[in-house]
């Protein structure tokens, strides 16, 4: 144990690396990914298993220490067999290299393109012939000499061409230079390069001075959104330090950082940067392709935001993007200040996002509140998976602009029709249009649409008639709702004149028999609820429902005989598992005789079929124990869209009543305490009387159309 205690500091130092052991734990995302690359590189060529993170590396070290303490020091030496080697991911077919985090390491992809792993000396170190890894620190020299060491010899060359700059870089002082790589200089347009080298003591000198800061700035000081004052007319250089470890300088990516010099520090970047003078609003005003956007910003009053302080990303829709949407939609939004502001805010991200910082998909929130998926595919940026960005990284003093060729219309600027377009409720919305209800879905009424999923109509859509139109009207609530504010027992008024009830269950939220199947879509005036089935408003009490269906004629007679009619007619919340005539007739004659011949026993049995709360099928989980009016509990379950009660299948579910819900079952349920009795062959007088009543009720139900529920006929018509 004493040896373990003595070796702990050494173990930590080896696990975290020299920089961490001297300067403390990594404090920035860049340092974290560099540390991860160092851990990966340390084991290059060794048989040991690669580590996932610094924590896992420490776990391995701790295991070695505890497994064999006497030889622990030798084992720790083995861990450090390749000092100061960093593993980098290189994009196949390019010279692009990245220090990456653990997740990117295992994906082996950058912007969807495959990478290979290469190993090189970590920044600040070099190889020694005959030695493993990169054990030697780079020799410390002045800034000018350091440019050559880090691979920016072109910057060295252009520095030589000026009269003043090389003496500064070799002389006393403390400077930071963001040095473009040789490839960065080579990629400059010829006319730009010609203008620089044709006037080296003004244009070229100014360009190089803009890459310099008059003090030493290391990566741990490079904070996201900060501005550094350059040595060219005190112009600002914009720094962004992203969570994935990428650091950008005016949207140029930092390739290798923190190369120390005697008179400063050198950071290698992948582009030649230029001064930024215009804010986002000014760029909109001078770009011809933003004519429509310019007018929209002025009408919305957002110009003050876009010319003010801050660091935003504007996904700027071009004229072409506005032309792609229907004129009717465009004119509606342009004429509605609130919708227009939401539209434009949906194109503004809350922070500046340079293209070089995006190496995989990430979620970003807009000022409107919508989340966009910003990603990349090769050299193209994508928004919600679409490569719609035509020009990227146009830098402004208060952020960055990417040109896009498609409008990003948020839900908050859409009508109900537009919310449902090309969605999984488009079939239902087409029914509303056919029924002549389109004005409700495209106007300015505050409404909530209960739209069944397309899969509900897989066997065909119903014919539109007066009854179907009325049913559809009862799918439109007279208010713009949000599901998170709905509560159990709440009633909602429909355009069809019905009151619908809200039922809140553990894993579902239902309105009558239909449950919400997806997140709300909240539009400009209306909200879209995606429902899992056609809603059937209640028609009458439980007794009305039973009397109106000739399958329950024996049950109705039994309820009346047992004195339960008033209970099932009054206000309440009941779940009734209603045995059909077939269920009663399937009972052995002896049991049926006993049941129907004893009013008290009959009432007890019937109460066992009635739960004391409303449970629709969408609220049933794997198993629900529902207390009955008799006192014992019913076991209700649902699997593969089949509802069972006490393990007996339900023939029909969710027949809605004003005071409950009815399930048709083909079995008479027995309370747990009941035991089968001796069977008789003949019915008692009371049982014969109930059969006579049942026959009368059956004839009445068949002759009285008014008692038949409307939804039953509609569902039958849908099956035709």
Coordinates of C-alpha atoms in Angstrom, one line a residue, residues 356-624:
X356 CA -14.8 24.3 -40.2
X357 CA -16.2 23.6 -36.7
X358 CA -18.8 21.1 -38.1
X359 CA -17.3 17.7 -38.4
X360 CA -20.5 15.7 -37.6
X361 CA -24.1 16.4 -37.0
X362 CA -25.2 18.6 -34.1
X363 CA -28.4 20.1 -32.8
X364 CA -28.5 23.9 -32.7
X365 CA -31.4 26.1 -31.4
X366 CA -32.6 29.1 -33.4
X367 CA -33.8 32.4 -32.0
X368 CA -37.3 31.2 -32.8
X369 CA -36.8 28.2 -30.5
X370 CA -36.8 25.4 -33.1
X371 CA -33.9 22.9 -33.1
X372 CA -32.1 22.5 -36.4
X373 CA -29.8 19.6 -37.3
X374 CA -26.6 21.2 -38.6
X375 CA -24.2 18.7 -40.3
X376 CA -21.9 18.1 -43.2
X377 CA -21.4 15.8 -46.1
X378 CA -17.9 16.0 -47.5
X379 CA -17.3 19.7 -48.2
X380 CA -21.0 20.6 -48.1
X381 CA -22.9 21.8 -45.0
X382 CA -26.3 20.4 -44.4
X383 CA -29.4 21.7 -42.6
X384 CA -31.8 18.9 -41.4
X385 CA -30.0 16.6 -43.7
X386 CA -30.3 18.7 -46.9
X387 CA -27.3 20.2 -48.7
X388 CA -29.0 23.6 -49.1
X389 CA -26.0 25.9 -48.2
X390 CA -24.6 27.5 -51.4
X391 CA -22.1 29.8 -49.9
X392 CA -20.5 29.5 -46.4
X393 CA -18.5 31.5 -43.9
X394 CA -19.2 35.1 -45.0
X395 CA -17.8 36.8 -41.9
X396 CA -19.4 39.8 -40.2
X397 CA -18.4 41.8 -37.2
X398 CA -21.3 40.2 -35.2
X399 CA -21.3 36.7 -36.6
X400 CA -21.2 34.6 -39.7
X401 CA -23.5 34.2 -42.7
X402 CA -24.2 31.1 -44.7
X403 CA -26.3 31.5 -47.9
X404 CA -29.1 28.9 -48.2
X405 CA -31.3 28.1 -51.2
X406 CA -34.4 26.8 -49.3
X407 CA -36.6 28.6 -46.7
X408 CA -36.7 27.1 -43.2
X409 CA -40.3 27.8 -42.3
X410 CA -41.0 27.0 -38.6
X411 CA -44.2 25.4 -37.4
X412 CA -45.0 28.7 -35.6
X413 CA -45.5 30.4 -39.0
X414 CA -47.6 27.7 -40.6
X415 CA -51.4 27.1 -40.9
X416 CA -52.9 23.8 -39.9
X417 CA -52.9 22.7 -43.5
X418 CA -49.2 23.5 -43.9
X419 CA -48.4 21.7 -40.6
X420 CA -50.0 18.5 -42.0
X421 CA -48.6 18.7 -45.5
X422 CA -46.4 15.7 -46.4
X423 CA -46.9 14.4 -42.8
X424 CA -48.2 11.1 -41.4
X425 CA -51.7 12.7 -41.0
X426 CA -52.1 14.0 -44.5
X427 CA -54.9 11.5 -45.3
X428 CA -57.0 12.9 -42.4
X429 CA -56.4 16.5 -43.4
X430 CA -57.5 15.6 -47.0
X431 CA -60.8 14.4 -45.5
X432 CA -61.3 17.8 -43.9
X433 CA -60.7 19.5 -47.2
X434 CA -63.2 17.2 -49.0
X435 CA -65.8 17.9 -46.3
X436 CA -65.5 21.6 -47.0
X437 CA -63.8 22.4 -43.7
X438 CA -60.6 23.9 -45.3
X439 CA -61.3 27.4 -44.2
X440 CA -61.0 26.3 -40.5
X441 CA -57.6 24.9 -41.2
X442 CA -56.1 27.8 -43.2
X443 CA -57.7 30.8 -41.4
X444 CA -56.9 32.7 -38.3
X445 CA -59.2 30.9 -35.8
X446 CA -57.6 29.6 -32.6
X447 CA -58.1 25.8 -33.0
X448 CA -56.7 22.4 -32.2
X449 CA -57.0 19.7 -34.8
X450 CA -57.2 16.1 -33.7
X451 CA -55.8 14.3 -36.8
X452 CA -55.7 10.5 -37.0
X453 CA -52.6 8.9 -38.4
X454 CA -52.5 7.8 -42.0
X455 CA -52.2 4.2 -40.9
X456 CA -55.8 4.4 -39.4
X457 CA -57.1 4.5 -43.0
X458 CA -55.0 1.7 -44.4
X459 CA -58.2 -0.2 -45.4
X460 CA -59.8 2.8 -47.1
X461 CA -61.3 6.2 -46.2
X462 CA -64.9 6.8 -45.4
X463 CA -67.4 8.5 -47.7
X464 CA -68.0 12.1 -46.9
X465 CA -71.6 12.8 -46.0
X466 CA -73.4 14.9 -43.4
X467 CA -72.7 12.5 -40.6
X468 CA -69.0 12.2 -41.5
X469 CA -68.7 16.0 -41.7
X470 CA -70.2 16.3 -38.2
X471 CA -67.7 13.7 -36.9
X472 CA -64.8 15.6 -38.5
X473 CA -66.1 18.8 -36.9
X474 CA -65.8 17.0 -33.6
X475 CA -62.1 16.5 -34.3
X476 CA -61.6 20.3 -34.1
X477 CA -61.3 21.9 -30.7
X478 CA -62.4 25.5 -30.2
X479 CA -59.0 26.6 -28.8
X480 CA -55.4 26.4 -29.5
X481 CA -54.1 24.0 -27.0
X482 CA -50.8 22.5 -25.8
X483 CA -50.8 18.9 -24.7
X484 CA -48.5 19.7 -21.7
X485 CA -51.3 21.8 -20.2
X486 CA -54.1 19.2 -20.5
X487 CA -55.3 17.5 -17.3
X488 CA -57.3 14.5 -16.3
X489 CA -61.1 15.2 -16.4
X490 CA -60.8 18.3 -18.5
X491 CA -63.5 18.9 -21.1
X492 CA -62.9 20.3 -24.5
X493 CA -65.6 22.0 -26.7
X494 CA -65.6 21.0 -30.4
X495 CA -66.9 22.8 -33.5
X496 CA -69.4 20.0 -33.8
X497 CA -71.0 20.9 -30.5
X498 CA -69.6 18.0 -28.4
X499 CA -67.7 18.0 -25.2
X500 CA -64.7 15.7 -25.2
X501 CA -63.0 14.4 -22.1
X502 CA -59.3 14.3 -21.4
X503 CA -57.8 11.2 -19.8
X504 CA -54.3 11.2 -18.4
X505 CA -52.6 7.8 -17.9
X506 CA -49.1 6.8 -16.9
X507 CA -47.8 6.5 -20.4
X508 CA -50.5 8.1 -22.6
X509 CA -52.6 11.1 -22.9
X510 CA -56.0 10.5 -24.5
X511 CA -59.0 12.5 -25.7
X512 CA -62.0 10.1 -25.5
X513 CA -61.0 6.9 -27.2
X514 CA -58.1 8.4 -29.2
X515 CA -54.6 9.0 -27.7
X516 CA -51.9 11.4 -28.8
X517 CA -49.3 9.6 -30.8
X518 CA -46.7 12.3 -31.4
X519 CA -45.4 15.7 -30.2
X520 CA -47.7 18.7 -30.8
X521 CA -47.1 20.8 -33.8
X522 CA -48.0 24.4 -32.8
X523 CA -48.8 26.6 -35.8
X524 CA -49.5 30.3 -36.2
X525 CA -53.1 30.0 -35.0
X526 CA -53.8 26.3 -34.7
X527 CA -52.1 23.3 -33.0
X528 CA -52.0 19.8 -34.6
X529 CA -52.4 16.8 -32.3
X530 CA -51.5 13.5 -34.0
X531 CA -54.0 10.9 -32.8
X532 CA -53.8 7.1 -32.9
X533 CA -57.3 6.5 -34.1
X534 CA -60.6 8.1 -35.2
X535 CA -62.2 9.8 -32.3
X536 CA -65.7 8.6 -31.4
X537 CA -67.6 11.2 -29.3
X538 CA -69.9 9.7 -26.6
X539 CA -73.5 9.2 -27.5
X540 CA -75.7 8.8 -24.4
X541 CA -75.1 7.1 -21.1
X542 CA -73.7 3.6 -20.6
X543 CA -77.3 2.3 -20.4
X544 CA -78.2 4.2 -23.7
X545 CA -75.2 2.5 -25.4
X546 CA -76.2 -1.0 -24.1
X547 CA -79.8 -0.5 -25.1
X548 CA -78.9 0.7 -28.5
X549 CA -76.8 -2.4 -29.4
X550 CA -78.8 -5.7 -29.8
X551 CA -75.7 -7.7 -28.7
X552 CA -76.4 -6.6 -25.1
X553 CA -80.2 -7.4 -24.8
X554 CA -79.7 -10.0 -22.1
X555 CA -77.3 -7.8 -20.2
X556 CA -79.8 -4.9 -20.3
X557 CA -82.5 -7.2 -18.9
X558 CA -80.1 -8.5 -16.2
X559 CA -79.1 -4.9 -15.2
X560 CA -82.7 -3.9 -14.8
X561 CA -83.5 -7.1 -12.8
X562 CA -80.5 -6.4 -10.5
X563 CA -81.6 -2.8 -10.0
X564 CA -78.4 -1.2 -11.5
X565 CA -80.1 0.8 -14.2
X566 CA -80.0 4.1 -12.3
X567 CA -76.3 3.6 -11.5
X568 CA -75.3 3.2 -15.1
X569 CA -77.6 6.1 -16.2
X570 CA -76.3 8.7 -13.8
X571 CA -73.1 10.9 -14.1
X572 CA -70.0 8.9 -13.3
X573 CA -66.8 7.4 -14.6
X574 CA -67.3 3.7 -15.4
X575 CA -65.5 1.1 -17.5
X576 CA -68.0 -1.6 -18.3
X577 CA -66.9 -5.0 -19.6
X578 CA -70.3 -5.9 -21.2
X579 CA -71.0 -9.6 -21.8
X580 CA -72.8 -10.2 -25.0
X581 CA -75.9 -12.4 -25.4
X582 CA -73.5 -15.0 -26.7
X583 CA -71.6 -14.8 -23.5
X584 CA -74.7 -15.5 -21.4
X585 CA -75.8 -18.3 -23.7
X586 CA -72.4 -20.0 -23.4
X587 CA -72.8 -20.4 -19.7
X588 CA -73.8 -24.0 -18.5
X589 CA -77.5 -24.1 -17.8
X590 CA -76.9 -24.7 -14.1
X591 CA -74.7 -21.6 -13.7
X592 CA -77.0 -19.5 -15.8
X593 CA -80.0 -20.7 -13.7
X594 CA -78.2 -19.8 -10.5
X595 CA -77.1 -16.4 -11.7
X596 CA -80.3 -15.2 -13.1
X597 CA -82.4 -16.6 -10.3
X598 CA -80.7 -14.7 -7.5
X599 CA -81.0 -10.9 -7.8
X600 CA -78.3 -10.3 -5.1
X601 CA -75.9 -12.6 -6.7
X602 CA -76.7 -11.2 -10.1
X603 CA -76.0 -7.7 -8.9
X604 CA -72.7 -8.8 -7.4
X605 CA -71.6 -10.4 -10.7
X606 CA -72.7 -7.4 -12.7
X607 CA -70.9 -5.0 -10.4
X608 CA -67.7 -7.1 -11.0
X609 CA -68.0 -6.1 -14.7
X610 CA -67.9 -2.4 -13.9
X611 CA -64.6 -0.6 -13.1
X612 CA -64.8 2.6 -11.0
X613 CA -62.8 4.8 -13.4
X614 CA -62.7 5.3 -17.2
X615 CA -59.9 3.2 -18.8
X616 CA -59.7 3.5 -22.6
X617 CA -57.6 1.0 -24.5
X618 CA -54.9 3.5 -25.2
X619 CA -54.3 3.9 -21.5
X620 CA -53.7 0.2 -20.9
X621 CA -50.1 -0.8 -20.3
X622 CA -48.8 -4.3 -19.9
X623 CA -51.1 -4.8 -17.0
X624 CA -53.6 -2.6 -15.2

